[in-house]
Coordinates of C-alpha atoms in Angstrom, one line a residue:
Chain A
M1 CA -179.3 -95.4 129.5
S2 CA -180.4 -92.2 127.8
N3 CA -176.7 -91.4 127.5
N4 CA -176.2 -94.6 125.6
I5 CA -179.0 -93.9 123.2
S6 CA -177.7 -90.4 122.4
N7 CA -174.2 -91.8 121.9
G8 CA -175.7 -94.3 119.5
K9 CA -177.4 -91.5 117.6
D10 CA -174.2 -89.6 117.3
D11 CA -172.4 -92.7 116.0
L12 CA -175.2 -93.3 113.5
F13 CA -175.2 -89.6 112.4
E14 CA -171.4 -90.0 111.7
L15 CA -172.1 -93.2 109.8
C16 CA -174.7 -91.5 107.6
L17 CA -172.1 -88.7 106.8
R18 CA -169.4 -91.3 105.9
L19 CA -171.7 -93.2 103.6
G20 CA -173.5 -90.1 102.3
D21 CA -170.4 -88.0 101.6
D22 CA -168.9 -90.9 99.6
C23 CA -172.0 -90.9 97.4
L24 CA -172.3 -87.1 97.1
I25 CA -168.6 -86.5 96.2
L26 CA -168.3 -89.4 93.8
G27 CA -171.6 -88.4 92.2
Q28 CA -170.3 -84.8 91.8
R29 CA -167.1 -86.1 90.3
L30 CA -169.0 -88.4 87.8
S31 CA -171.3 -85.6 86.8
E32 CA -168.2 -83.7 85.6
W33 CA -168.3 -86.1 82.6
C34 CA -171.7 -84.9 81.5
G35 CA -171.3 -83.8 77.9
H36 CA -167.6 -84.9 77.8
A37 CA -167.6 -88.7 77.9
P38 CA -165.9 -90.6 75.1
I39 CA -169.2 -91.7 73.6
L40 CA -172.8 -90.7 74.0
E41 CA -174.0 -93.9 75.6
E42 CA -171.3 -93.8 78.2
D43 CA -172.1 -90.2 78.9
I44 CA -175.6 -91.3 79.8
A45 CA -174.4 -94.3 81.8
M46 CA -172.1 -92.2 84.0
T47 CA -174.6 -89.4 84.6
N48 CA -177.2 -92.1 85.4
I49 CA -174.8 -93.5 88.0
A50 CA -174.1 -90.0 89.3
L51 CA -177.9 -89.5 89.8
D52 CA -178.2 -92.8 91.6
L53 CA -175.4 -91.8 94.0
L54 CA -177.0 -88.4 94.6
G55 CA -180.3 -90.1 95.5
Q56 CA -178.5 -92.3 97.9
A57 CA -176.7 -89.3 99.5
I58 CA -180.1 -87.5 99.9
S59 CA -181.6 -90.5 101.8
L60 CA -178.6 -90.8 104.1
Y61 CA -178.5 -87.0 104.7
K62 CA -182.2 -86.9 105.5
Y63 CA -181.7 -89.6 108.1
A64 CA -178.6 -87.9 109.5
C65 CA -180.7 -84.7 110.0
E66 CA -183.4 -86.6 111.7
L67 CA -180.9 -88.2 114.0
E68 CA -179.3 -84.9 114.8
G69 CA -182.6 -83.2 115.5
K70 CA -181.3 -79.7 115.0
G71 CA -183.6 -78.8 112.1
R72 CA -180.8 -79.0 109.4
T73 CA -181.8 -80.3 106.0
E74 CA -179.9 -82.5 103.4
D75 CA -179.1 -79.2 101.5
D76 CA -177.5 -77.8 104.6
L77 CA -175.3 -80.9 104.9
A78 CA -174.3 -80.7 101.2
Y79 CA -173.9 -77.0 100.7
F80 CA -173.0 -75.5 104.1
R81 CA -170.2 -77.7 105.4
S82 CA -166.5 -77.1 104.8
S83 CA -164.1 -79.8 103.6
L84 CA -162.9 -80.4 107.2
E85 CA -166.5 -81.5 108.0
F86 CA -166.7 -83.9 105.1
R87 CA -166.3 -87.6 106.0
N88 CA -165.8 -89.1 102.5
S89 CA -162.9 -91.4 101.6
K90 CA -160.0 -89.8 99.7
L91 CA -160.6 -92.2 96.8
V92 CA -163.9 -90.6 95.7
E93 CA -162.5 -87.0 95.6
Q94 CA -159.6 -87.9 93.2
P95 CA -159.8 -86.2 89.8
N96 CA -161.5 -88.0 86.9
G97 CA -158.2 -88.3 84.9
D98 CA -158.8 -90.3 81.7
F99 CA -161.5 -92.8 81.3
A100 CA -159.3 -95.6 82.8
V101 CA -158.9 -93.6 86.0
T102 CA -162.6 -92.8 86.2
I103 CA -163.6 -96.5 85.6
L104 CA -161.0 -97.8 88.1
R105 CA -162.1 -95.4 90.8
Q106 CA -165.7 -96.4 90.2
F107 CA -164.8 -100.1 90.2
I108 CA -162.9 -99.9 93.5
F109 CA -165.8 -98.0 95.1
D110 CA -168.6 -100.1 93.5
S111 CA -167.1 -103.4 94.6
Y112 CA -166.6 -102.1 98.1
S113 CA -170.1 -100.7 98.4
Y114 CA -171.6 -103.8 96.9
F115 CA -170.3 -106.0 99.7
L116 CA -170.8 -103.3 102.4
Y117 CA -174.4 -102.5 101.5
D118 CA -175.2 -106.2 101.2
E119 CA -174.3 -106.5 104.9
L120 CA -175.9 -103.1 105.9
K121 CA -179.2 -104.6 104.8
N122 CA -179.0 -106.5 108.1
S123 CA -178.1 -103.5 110.2
A124 CA -179.7 -103.3 113.6
D125 CA -180.9 -99.8 112.6
S126 CA -184.0 -100.3 110.4
T127 CA -183.7 -97.1 108.5
I128 CA -180.1 -97.8 107.6
A129 CA -181.2 -101.4 106.6
A130 CA -184.0 -100.0 104.4
I131 CA -181.7 -97.4 102.7
A132 CA -179.1 -100.2 102.1
A133 CA -181.7 -102.5 100.6
K134 CA -182.9 -99.8 98.1
S135 CA -179.3 -98.7 97.3
H136 CA -178.0 -102.2 96.8
K137 CA -180.2 -102.8 93.7
E138 CA -178.6 -99.8 92.1
I139 CA -175.1 -100.7 93.2
K140 CA -175.4 -104.1 91.6
Y141 CA -175.9 -102.4 88.3
H142 CA -173.0 -99.9 88.9
L143 CA -170.7 -102.8 89.7
R144 CA -171.7 -104.7 86.6
H145 CA -171.0 -101.6 84.5
S146 CA -167.6 -100.9 86.0
S147 CA -166.5 -104.6 86.0
E148 CA -167.3 -105.1 82.4
W149 CA -165.2 -102.0 81.6
I150 CA -162.2 -103.0 83.6
I151 CA -162.2 -106.3 81.7
R152 CA -162.4 -104.6 78.3
L153 CA -159.9 -101.9 79.0
G154 CA -157.4 -104.2 80.7
D155 CA -157.7 -106.9 78.1
G156 CA -158.2 -104.5 75.2
T157 CA -155.5 -102.7 73.2
E158 CA -152.0 -102.1 74.3
E159 CA -152.9 -98.5 74.9
S160 CA -156.0 -99.2 77.1
H161 CA -154.0 -101.9 79.0
N162 CA -151.2 -99.4 79.7
R163 CA -153.7 -96.7 80.8
M164 CA -155.3 -99.2 83.2
N165 CA -151.9 -100.0 84.7
K166 CA -151.2 -96.3 85.2
A167 CA -154.6 -95.9 86.8
V168 CA -153.9 -98.8 89.2
N169 CA -150.6 -97.2 90.2
E170 CA -152.3 -93.9 90.8
L171 CA -155.4 -95.0 92.7
W172 CA -154.5 -98.2 94.6
R173 CA -153.1 -96.3 97.6
F174 CA -156.6 -94.9 98.2
S175 CA -158.3 -98.3 98.5
G176 CA -157.1 -99.2 102.0
E177 CA -159.0 -96.4 103.7
L178 CA -162.3 -97.9 102.7
F179 CA -161.7 -100.9 105.0
E180 CA -160.2 -99.1 108.1
M181 CA -161.9 -100.1 111.4
D182 CA -161.4 -97.1 113.5
D183 CA -163.0 -96.6 117.0
L184 CA -166.3 -95.4 115.5
S185 CA -166.6 -98.4 113.1
K186 CA -165.8 -100.7 116.0
R187 CA -168.5 -99.2 118.2
L188 CA -171.0 -99.4 115.3
F189 CA -170.0 -103.0 114.7
E190 CA -170.4 -103.9 118.4
N191 CA -173.9 -102.4 118.4
G192 CA -174.9 -104.4 115.3
Y193 CA -175.3 -101.3 113.1
F194 CA -172.3 -101.9 110.8
P195 CA -170.4 -105.0 109.6
N196 CA -166.8 -105.9 110.3
L197 CA -164.9 -104.2 107.5
S198 CA -162.2 -106.9 107.5
V199 CA -164.8 -109.4 106.4
I200 CA -165.9 -107.0 103.7
Y201 CA -162.3 -106.6 102.6
D202 CA -161.8 -110.4 102.2
K203 CA -164.9 -110.7 99.9
W204 CA -163.8 -107.5 98.1
K205 CA -160.3 -108.9 97.5
I206 CA -161.6 -112.1 96.0
Y207 CA -163.9 -110.3 93.6
I208 CA -161.3 -107.7 92.6
K209 CA -158.7 -110.5 92.0
D210 CA -161.1 -112.4 89.7
I211 CA -162.0 -109.3 87.6
F212 CA -158.3 -108.3 87.4
E213 CA -157.4 -111.8 86.2
K214 CA -160.0 -111.6 83.5
A215 CA -158.6 -108.2 82.6
T216 CA -155.0 -109.4 82.5
L217 CA -154.1 -106.9 85.1
E218 CA -151.9 -107.5 88.2
L219 CA -153.0 -106.6 91.7
P220 CA -150.5 -104.4 93.4
S221 CA -148.6 -105.9 96.4
N222 CA -150.1 -105.7 99.9
E223 CA -147.1 -103.7 101.1
I224 CA -148.0 -100.5 99.3
F225 CA -148.5 -97.4 101.5
M226 CA -152.1 -96.6 102.0
Q227 CA -153.5 -93.1 102.2
T228 CA -155.8 -92.3 105.1
G229 CA -157.5 -89.3 106.8
G230 CA -160.7 -88.7 104.8
R231 CA -163.0 -90.2 107.4
S232 CA -161.7 -87.6 109.9
G233 CA -161.8 -84.7 107.6
N234 CA -158.2 -84.6 106.4
H235 CA -158.7 -84.5 102.7
T236 CA -156.5 -84.1 99.6
E237 CA -156.5 -80.6 98.1
H238 CA -159.0 -81.8 95.5
L239 CA -162.0 -81.7 97.8
D240 CA -161.9 -77.9 98.3
Y241 CA -162.1 -77.4 94.5
I242 CA -165.1 -79.8 94.3
L243 CA -166.9 -78.0 97.1
A244 CA -166.2 -74.6 95.6
V245 CA -167.9 -75.6 92.4
M246 CA -170.7 -77.5 94.1
Q247 CA -171.5 -74.9 96.8
I248 CA -171.0 -71.5 95.1
L249 CA -174.6 -71.0 94.2
P250 CA -176.3 -71.6 97.5
R251 CA -173.5 -69.9 99.4
S252 CA -173.8 -66.8 97.2
F253 CA -177.6 -66.8 97.1
P254 CA -178.7 -68.7 100.2
Q255 CA -182.4 -68.0 99.4
A256 CA -182.1 -69.2 95.8
K257 CA -184.8 -71.8 94.8
W258 CA -184.6 -74.1 91.8
Chain B
M1 CA -158.0 -88.1 55.3
N2 CA -157.3 -91.4 57.0
E3 CA -160.1 -93.8 56.2
N4 CA -160.1 -95.1 59.8
M5 CA -161.0 -91.6 61.0
N6 CA -164.2 -91.5 59.0
D7 CA -166.1 -93.4 61.6
T8 CA -164.9 -93.6 65.2
Q9 CA -168.2 -94.9 66.5
W10 CA -168.8 -98.4 67.7
K11 CA -171.2 -100.5 65.5
P12 CA -174.9 -99.9 65.9
W13 CA -177.4 -102.2 67.6
E14 CA -181.2 -102.2 67.5
V15 CA -182.9 -102.3 70.8
F16 CA -186.2 -104.1 71.5
I17 CA -187.9 -103.7 74.8
Q18 CA -190.6 -105.8 76.5
V19 CA -192.7 -103.8 78.9
K20 CA -194.4 -106.7 80.6
T21 CA -194.2 -110.5 80.5
G22 CA -196.1 -111.9 77.5
A23 CA -196.1 -108.6 75.7
P24 CA -194.1 -108.4 72.4
H25 CA -190.6 -106.9 72.4
E26 CA -191.0 -103.6 70.6
H27 CA -188.4 -101.6 68.8
A28 CA -187.2 -98.8 71.0
G29 CA -184.3 -97.3 69.1
S30 CA -180.6 -98.0 68.6
V31 CA -177.3 -97.7 70.5
H32 CA -173.7 -97.9 69.7
A33 CA -171.6 -100.6 71.5
P34 CA -168.4 -102.6 70.9
D35 CA -170.1 -105.9 71.9
A36 CA -173.3 -107.6 72.9
E37 CA -173.0 -107.2 76.7
L38 CA -172.2 -103.5 76.5
A39 CA -175.0 -103.1 74.0
L40 CA -177.4 -104.4 76.6
Q41 CA -176.0 -102.1 79.2
N42 CA -176.2 -99.1 76.9
A43 CA -179.7 -100.0 75.9
R44 CA -180.7 -100.2 79.6
D45 CA -179.2 -96.8 80.3
V46 CA -180.6 -95.1 77.3
Y47 CA -184.1 -96.7 76.9
A48 CA -185.0 -98.6 80.1
R49 CA -183.9 -96.5 83.0
R50 CA -187.0 -94.5 83.4
G51 CA -189.6 -96.5 81.5
K52 CA -191.0 -99.9 82.5
A53 CA -189.2 -102.9 81.1
V54 CA -188.9 -106.6 82.0
S55 CA -186.7 -107.7 79.1
I56 CA -184.3 -106.2 76.5
W57 CA -183.1 -107.7 73.2
V58 CA -180.2 -106.2 71.3
V59 CA -179.5 -107.1 67.7
P60 CA -176.6 -105.9 65.5
S61 CA -178.2 -103.5 63.1
E62 CA -176.4 -105.2 60.2
C63 CA -178.4 -108.4 60.9
I64 CA -181.7 -106.8 60.1
T65 CA -182.9 -107.1 56.5
A66 CA -185.4 -104.4 55.6
T67 CA -187.7 -103.7 52.6
K68 CA -186.6 -100.9 50.3
N69 CA -188.8 -98.0 49.2
E70 CA -189.0 -99.4 45.7
D71 CA -190.5 -102.7 47.2
N72 CA -193.4 -100.8 48.6
E73 CA -195.7 -101.4 45.6
I74 CA -195.3 -105.1 45.3
F75 CA -195.1 -105.8 49.1
F76 CA -197.8 -103.6 50.4
D77 CA -200.2 -102.2 47.8
P78 CA -202.1 -105.4 47.0
N79 CA -203.8 -105.2 50.4
D80 CA -205.6 -102.0 49.5
D81 CA -207.8 -103.4 46.7
K82 CA -208.6 -106.7 48.5
I83 CA -210.9 -105.4 51.0
Y84 CA -212.2 -108.9 51.9
R85 CA -208.9 -109.5 53.6
Y86 CA -210.0 -107.2 56.5
P87 CA -212.4 -108.4 59.1
H88 CA -214.6 -105.3 58.9
F89 CA -215.6 -106.4 55.3
Y90 CA -217.8 -109.0 56.8
K91 CA -221.1 -108.3 58.4
V92 CA -221.8 -110.0 61.7
P93 CA -224.9 -112.1 61.5
K94 CA -227.7 -111.2 63.9
G95 CA -227.7 -113.3 67.0
V96 CA -224.0 -113.5 67.3
N97 CA -223.1 -112.2 70.7
L98 CA -220.1 -109.9 70.5
D99 CA -219.8 -109.3 74.2
V100 CA -218.3 -112.7 74.9

Protein backbone atom coordinates (compact mmCIF):
# COMPACT_ATOMS: atom_id res chain seq x y z
CA MET A 1 0.00 0.00 0.00
CA SER A 2 2.65 2.50 1.01
CA ASN A 3 4.50 1.52 -2.14
CA ASN A 4 1.43 2.40 -4.18
CA ILE A 5 1.15 5.79 -2.58
CA SER A 6 4.78 6.65 -3.21
CA ASN A 7 4.39 5.51 -6.83
CA GLY A 8 1.37 7.75 -7.16
CA LYS A 9 3.44 10.63 -5.80
CA ASP A 10 6.21 9.98 -8.31
CA ASP A 11 3.69 9.96 -11.12
CA LEU A 12 2.10 13.18 -9.93
CA PHE A 13 5.54 14.77 -9.58
CA GLU A 14 6.24 13.87 -13.22
CA LEU A 15 2.84 15.23 -14.26
CA CYS A 16 3.58 18.55 -12.53
CA LEU A 17 6.87 18.76 -14.44
CA ARG A 18 5.22 18.04 -17.79
CA LEU A 19 2.54 20.66 -17.23
CA GLY A 20 4.81 23.17 -15.50
CA ASP A 21 7.68 22.89 -18.00
CA ASP A 22 5.28 23.56 -20.90
CA CYS A 23 4.16 26.76 -19.13
CA LEU A 24 7.65 27.92 -18.16
CA ILE A 25 9.30 27.36 -21.55
CA LEU A 26 6.41 28.85 -23.54
CA GLY A 27 6.31 31.80 -21.13
CA GLN A 28 10.05 32.32 -21.57
CA ARG A 29 9.67 32.17 -25.37
CA LEU A 30 6.78 34.68 -25.34
CA SER A 31 8.70 37.06 -23.10
CA GLU A 32 11.34 37.30 -25.85
CA TRP A 33 8.78 39.48 -27.67
CA CYS A 34 8.90 42.05 -24.88
CA GLY A 35 9.80 45.35 -26.55
CA HIS A 36 9.84 43.76 -30.03
CA ALA A 37 6.19 43.02 -30.86
CA PRO A 38 4.68 44.45 -34.06
CA ILE A 39 2.56 46.89 -32.08
CA LEU A 40 2.52 48.18 -28.52
CA GLU A 41 -0.84 46.64 -27.56
CA GLU A 42 0.29 43.21 -28.78
CA ASP A 43 3.55 43.59 -26.89
CA ILE A 44 1.53 44.02 -23.71
CA ALA A 45 -0.83 41.16 -24.61
CA MET A 46 1.98 38.66 -25.19
CA THR A 47 3.91 39.61 -22.07
CA ASN A 48 0.68 39.39 -20.04
CA ILE A 49 0.20 35.85 -21.34
CA ALA A 50 3.85 35.07 -20.58
CA LEU A 51 3.28 36.21 -16.99
CA ASP A 52 0.13 34.08 -16.68
CA LEU A 53 2.12 31.05 -17.87
CA LEU A 54 4.93 31.80 -15.45
CA GLY A 55 2.38 31.96 -12.61
CA GLN A 56 0.94 28.59 -13.63
CA ALA A 57 4.44 27.09 -13.76
CA ILE A 58 5.18 28.37 -10.24
CA SER A 59 2.01 26.74 -8.82
CA LEU A 60 2.82 23.42 -10.49
CA TYR A 61 6.49 23.50 -9.43
CA LYS A 62 5.58 24.31 -5.84
CA TYR A 63 3.31 21.30 -5.74
CA ALA A 64 5.98 19.15 -7.43
CA CYS A 65 8.47 20.12 -4.69
CA GLU A 66 5.92 19.32 -2.02
CA LEU A 67 5.28 15.87 -3.54
CA GLU A 68 8.99 15.21 -3.86
CA GLY A 69 9.69 16.22 -0.26
CA LYS A 70 13.40 16.80 -0.78
CA GLY A 71 13.39 20.47 0.14
CA ARG A 72 13.77 21.73 -3.42
CA THR A 73 11.98 24.95 -4.41
CA GLU A 74 10.33 26.13 -7.64
CA ASP A 75 13.50 28.12 -8.37
CA ASP A 76 15.59 24.93 -8.14
CA LEU A 77 13.34 23.28 -10.71
CA ALA A 78 13.47 26.25 -13.06
CA TYR A 79 17.14 27.16 -12.77
CA PHE A 80 19.05 24.07 -11.76
CA ARG A 81 17.89 21.37 -14.15
CA SER A 82 19.53 20.58 -17.49
CA SER A 83 17.58 20.19 -20.73
CA LEU A 84 17.57 16.38 -20.30
CA GLU A 85 15.53 16.86 -17.13
CA PHE A 86 12.93 19.12 -18.73
CA ARG A 87 9.64 17.44 -19.64
CA ASN A 88 8.06 20.08 -21.88
CA SER A 89 6.73 19.28 -25.34
CA LYS A 90 8.94 20.19 -28.28
CA LEU A 91 6.26 22.57 -29.56
CA VAL A 92 6.76 25.18 -26.84
CA GLU A 93 10.54 25.41 -27.28
CA GLN A 94 10.33 26.23 -31.00
CA PRO A 95 11.68 29.70 -31.90
CA ASN A 96 9.30 32.64 -32.17
CA GLY A 97 9.82 33.05 -35.92
CA ASP A 98 7.53 35.74 -37.30
CA PHE A 99 4.26 36.79 -35.68
CA ALA A 100 2.39 34.04 -37.59
CA VAL A 101 4.64 31.32 -36.12
CA THR A 102 4.31 32.72 -32.60
CA ILE A 103 0.52 32.96 -32.89
CA LEU A 104 0.14 29.47 -34.36
CA ARG A 105 2.38 27.92 -31.67
CA GLN A 106 0.27 29.73 -29.09
CA PHE A 107 -3.00 28.66 -30.72
CA ILE A 108 -2.03 24.96 -30.85
CA PHE A 109 -0.96 25.10 -27.21
CA ASP A 110 -3.88 27.22 -25.93
CA SER A 111 -6.52 25.00 -27.54
CA TYR A 112 -4.80 21.87 -26.19
CA SER A 113 -4.53 23.24 -22.65
CA TYR A 114 -8.06 24.67 -22.79
CA PHE A 115 -9.59 21.19 -23.18
CA LEU A 116 -6.94 19.50 -20.99
CA TYR A 117 -7.33 21.83 -18.00
CA ASP A 118 -11.10 21.74 -18.32
CA GLU A 119 -10.81 18.01 -17.56
CA LEU A 120 -8.03 18.40 -14.99
CA LYS A 121 -10.50 20.42 -12.90
CA ASN A 122 -12.01 17.01 -12.08
CA SER A 123 -8.69 15.35 -11.22
CA ALA A 124 -8.73 12.93 -8.28
CA ASP A 125 -5.87 14.99 -6.87
CA SER A 126 -7.41 18.05 -5.25
CA THR A 127 -4.33 20.28 -5.64
CA ILE A 128 -4.08 19.55 -9.36
CA ALA A 129 -7.83 20.19 -9.64
CA ALA A 130 -7.49 23.54 -7.84
CA ILE A 131 -4.51 24.67 -9.94
CA ALA A 132 -6.42 23.64 -13.10
CA ALA A 133 -9.52 25.59 -12.07
CA LYS A 134 -7.48 28.75 -11.48
CA SER A 135 -5.44 28.34 -14.67
CA HIS A 136 -8.44 27.56 -16.85
CA LYS A 137 -9.82 31.07 -16.40
CA GLU A 138 -6.58 32.49 -17.79
CA ILE A 139 -6.35 29.92 -20.58
CA LYS A 140 -9.85 30.86 -21.80
CA TYR A 141 -8.58 34.35 -22.46
CA HIS A 142 -5.33 33.13 -24.07
CA LEU A 143 -7.35 30.95 -26.44
CA ARG A 144 -9.67 33.78 -27.39
CA HIS A 145 -6.65 35.97 -28.11
CA SER A 146 -4.83 33.42 -30.30
CA SER A 147 -8.03 32.23 -32.06
CA GLU A 148 -8.98 35.77 -33.10
CA TRP A 149 -5.49 36.27 -34.49
CA ILE A 150 -5.51 32.99 -36.44
CA ILE A 151 -8.73 34.08 -38.14
CA ARG A 152 -7.40 37.55 -38.94
CA LEU A 153 -4.02 36.41 -40.23
CA GLY A 154 -5.38 33.45 -42.22
CA ASP A 155 -8.25 35.44 -43.71
CA GLY A 156 -6.27 38.69 -43.91
CA THR A 157 -3.96 39.77 -46.72
CA GLU A 158 -2.23 37.50 -49.22
CA GLU A 159 1.00 37.97 -47.27
CA SER A 160 -0.49 37.12 -43.86
CA HIS A 161 -2.28 34.09 -45.38
CA ASN A 162 0.98 32.82 -46.90
CA ARG A 163 2.85 33.34 -43.66
CA MET A 164 0.19 31.40 -41.76
CA ASN A 165 0.49 28.51 -44.22
CA LYS A 166 4.24 28.54 -43.78
CA ALA A 167 3.82 28.47 -40.00
CA VAL A 168 1.42 25.51 -40.27
CA ASN A 169 3.99 23.61 -42.37
CA GLU A 170 6.67 24.37 -39.82
CA LEU A 171 4.80 23.63 -36.59
CA TRP A 172 2.14 21.03 -37.30
CA ARG A 173 4.58 18.13 -36.76
CA PHE A 174 4.95 19.24 -33.13
CA SER A 175 1.22 18.98 -32.35
CA GLY A 176 1.02 15.18 -32.06
CA GLU A 177 3.26 14.94 -29.02
CA LEU A 178 0.75 16.85 -26.90
CA PHE A 179 -1.73 13.97 -27.16
CA GLU A 180 0.55 10.97 -26.68
CA MET A 181 -0.66 8.49 -24.09
CA ASP A 182 2.56 6.93 -22.79
CA ASP A 183 2.81 4.59 -19.78
CA LEU A 184 2.86 7.47 -17.31
CA SER A 185 -0.24 9.13 -18.81
CA LYS A 186 -2.03 5.78 -18.81
CA ARG A 187 -1.25 5.18 -15.11
CA LEU A 188 -2.33 8.72 -14.24
CA PHE A 189 -5.52 8.17 -16.23
CA GLU A 190 -6.27 4.84 -14.53
CA ASN A 191 -5.87 6.47 -11.12
CA GLY A 192 -8.23 9.32 -12.04
CA TYR A 193 -5.55 12.02 -11.95
CA PHE A 194 -5.46 12.76 -15.65
CA PRO A 195 -7.90 12.59 -18.58
CA ASN A 196 -7.64 10.31 -21.59
CA LEU A 197 -5.71 12.42 -24.10
CA SER A 198 -7.43 10.83 -27.09
CA VAL A 199 -10.69 12.35 -25.83
CA ILE A 200 -8.94 15.73 -25.50
CA TYR A 201 -7.57 15.25 -29.03
CA ASP A 202 -11.07 14.75 -30.50
CA LYS A 203 -12.37 17.95 -28.89
CA TRP A 204 -9.23 19.82 -29.89
CA LYS A 205 -9.52 18.69 -33.52
CA ILE A 206 -13.11 19.91 -33.80
CA TYR A 207 -12.19 23.30 -32.38
CA ILE A 208 -9.06 23.71 -34.53
CA LYS A 209 -11.00 22.71 -37.64
CA ASP A 210 -13.66 25.32 -36.97
CA ILE A 211 -11.14 28.15 -36.48
CA PHE A 212 -9.08 27.06 -39.50
CA GLU A 213 -12.22 27.12 -41.66
CA LYS A 214 -13.00 30.65 -40.50
CA ALA A 215 -9.39 31.54 -41.24
CA THR A 216 -9.57 29.97 -44.74
CA LEU A 217 -6.64 27.71 -43.78
CA GLU A 218 -6.35 24.02 -44.52
CA LEU A 219 -5.64 21.41 -41.88
CA PRO A 220 -2.60 19.28 -42.77
CA SER A 221 -3.28 15.62 -43.44
CA ASN A 222 -3.27 13.10 -40.63
CA GLU A 223 -0.40 11.16 -42.20
CA ILE A 224 2.22 13.80 -41.47
CA PHE A 225 5.17 12.54 -39.38
CA MET A 226 4.90 13.71 -35.78
CA GLN A 227 7.88 14.73 -33.66
CA THR A 228 8.17 13.21 -30.21
CA GLY A 229 10.58 12.89 -27.30
CA GLY A 230 10.17 16.09 -25.28
CA ARG A 231 8.23 14.36 -22.50
CA SER A 232 11.21 12.05 -21.90
CA GLY A 233 13.84 14.78 -22.11
CA ASN A 234 14.90 14.40 -25.75
CA HIS A 235 14.53 17.95 -26.92
CA THR A 236 15.34 19.93 -30.05
CA GLU A 237 18.57 21.94 -29.91
CA HIS A 238 16.57 25.08 -29.11
CA LEU A 239 15.92 24.20 -25.47
CA ASP A 240 19.58 24.45 -24.44
CA TYR A 241 19.75 28.00 -25.76
CA ILE A 242 16.58 28.95 -23.91
CA LEU A 243 17.95 27.49 -20.67
CA ALA A 244 21.33 29.20 -21.16
CA VAL A 245 19.61 32.60 -21.27
CA MET A 246 17.12 31.79 -18.51
CA GLN A 247 19.53 30.14 -16.09
CA ILE A 248 22.77 32.09 -16.47
CA LEU A 249 22.20 34.49 -13.59
CA PRO A 250 21.28 32.04 -10.79
CA ARG A 251 23.90 29.57 -12.02
CA SER A 252 26.63 32.23 -12.01
CA PHE A 253 25.49 33.78 -8.73
CA PRO A 254 23.55 31.10 -6.82
CA GLN A 255 23.11 33.41 -3.82
CA ALA A 256 21.73 36.31 -5.89
CA LYS A 257 18.47 37.80 -4.66
CA TRP A 258 16.07 39.95 -6.67
CA MET B 1 7.95 59.62 -48.87
CA ASN B 2 5.18 57.19 -49.57
CA GLU B 3 1.98 58.49 -48.05
CA ASN B 4 1.03 55.06 -46.71
CA MET B 5 4.16 55.00 -44.63
CA ASN B 6 3.20 58.08 -42.66
CA ASP B 7 0.95 56.12 -40.35
CA THR B 8 1.45 52.41 -39.89
CA GLN B 9 -0.69 52.35 -36.75
CA TRP B 10 -4.15 50.85 -36.56
CA LYS B 11 -6.97 53.27 -35.92
CA PRO B 12 -7.47 54.58 -32.38
CA TRP B 13 -10.29 53.57 -30.06
CA GLU B 14 -11.39 55.18 -26.80
CA VAL B 15 -11.76 52.85 -23.84
CA PHE B 16 -14.41 53.17 -21.12
CA ILE B 17 -14.28 50.95 -18.05
CA GLN B 18 -16.96 50.18 -15.50
CA VAL B 19 -15.48 49.14 -12.17
CA LYS B 20 -18.68 47.76 -10.66
CA THR B 21 -22.23 47.05 -11.77
CA GLY B 22 -24.32 50.22 -11.79
CA ALA B 23 -21.29 52.53 -11.80
CA PRO B 24 -20.74 54.70 -14.87
CA HIS B 25 -18.33 53.63 -17.59
CA GLU B 26 -15.41 56.01 -17.21
CA HIS B 27 -12.85 56.97 -19.80
CA ALA B 28 -9.65 55.03 -19.15
CA GLY B 29 -7.55 55.92 -22.20
CA SER B 30 -7.14 54.78 -25.77
CA VAL B 31 -5.75 51.82 -27.74
CA HIS B 32 -4.94 51.01 -31.35
CA ALA B 33 -6.76 48.11 -32.99
CA PRO B 34 -7.80 46.96 -36.47
CA ASP B 35 -11.37 46.12 -35.42
CA ALA B 36 -13.81 46.16 -32.50
CA GLU B 37 -13.09 42.68 -31.11
CA LEU B 38 -9.33 43.27 -31.00
CA ALA B 39 -9.96 46.74 -29.56
CA LEU B 40 -11.78 45.05 -26.66
CA GLN B 41 -8.93 42.58 -26.17
CA ASN B 42 -6.31 45.32 -26.28
CA ALA B 43 -8.33 47.45 -23.87
CA ARG B 44 -8.52 44.49 -21.50
CA ASP B 45 -4.77 43.89 -21.72
CA VAL B 46 -3.77 47.52 -21.34
CA TYR B 47 -6.33 48.87 -18.86
CA ALA B 48 -8.21 46.08 -17.11
CA ARG B 49 -5.68 43.34 -16.36
CA ARG B 50 -4.64 44.63 -12.97
CA GLY B 51 -7.47 46.97 -11.99
CA LYS B 52 -11.03 46.00 -11.17
CA ALA B 53 -13.47 45.96 -14.06
CA VAL B 54 -16.83 44.37 -14.85
CA SER B 55 -17.45 45.87 -18.27
CA ILE B 56 -15.53 47.57 -21.07
CA TRP B 57 -16.78 49.76 -23.90
CA VAL B 58 -14.64 50.65 -26.89
CA VAL B 59 -15.61 53.40 -29.31
CA PRO B 60 -13.77 54.42 -32.49
CA SER B 61 -12.12 57.73 -31.56
CA GLU B 62 -13.42 59.27 -34.80
CA CYS B 63 -16.98 58.78 -33.51
CA ILE B 64 -16.43 61.18 -30.65
CA THR B 65 -17.34 64.80 -31.22
CA ALA B 66 -15.58 67.13 -28.80
CA THR B 67 -15.80 70.80 -27.94
CA LYS B 68 -13.01 72.99 -29.20
CA ASN B 69 -10.93 75.37 -27.11
CA GLU B 70 -12.60 78.37 -28.71
CA ASP B 71 -16.01 76.98 -27.60
CA ASN B 72 -15.05 77.24 -23.96
CA GLU B 73 -16.45 80.73 -23.39
CA ILE B 74 -19.93 80.14 -24.77
CA PHE B 75 -20.18 76.57 -23.50
CA PHE B 76 -18.84 76.82 -20.00
CA ASP B 77 -18.36 80.39 -18.76
CA PRO B 78 -22.04 81.30 -18.19
CA ASN B 79 -22.14 78.98 -15.19
CA ASP B 80 -19.63 81.06 -13.26
CA ASP B 81 -21.86 84.14 -12.93
CA LYS B 82 -25.09 82.27 -12.23
CA ILE B 83 -24.32 81.14 -8.76
CA TYR B 84 -28.00 80.25 -8.11
CA ARG B 85 -27.48 77.23 -10.39
CA TYR B 86 -25.45 75.55 -7.65
CA PRO B 87 -27.08 73.89 -4.66
CA HIS B 88 -24.77 75.59 -2.15
CA PHE B 89 -26.33 78.94 -3.12
CA TYR B 90 -29.44 77.99 -1.16
CA LYS B 91 -29.62 78.03 2.60
CA VAL B 92 -31.17 74.97 4.18
CA PRO B 93 -34.13 76.00 6.38
CA LYS B 94 -33.88 75.17 10.05
CA GLY B 95 -35.72 71.99 10.86
CA VAL B 96 -34.73 70.15 7.70
CA ASN B 97 -33.03 66.97 8.75
CA LEU B 98 -29.94 66.46 6.56
CA ASP B 99 -29.03 63.10 8.03
CA VAL B 100 -31.80 61.21 6.26
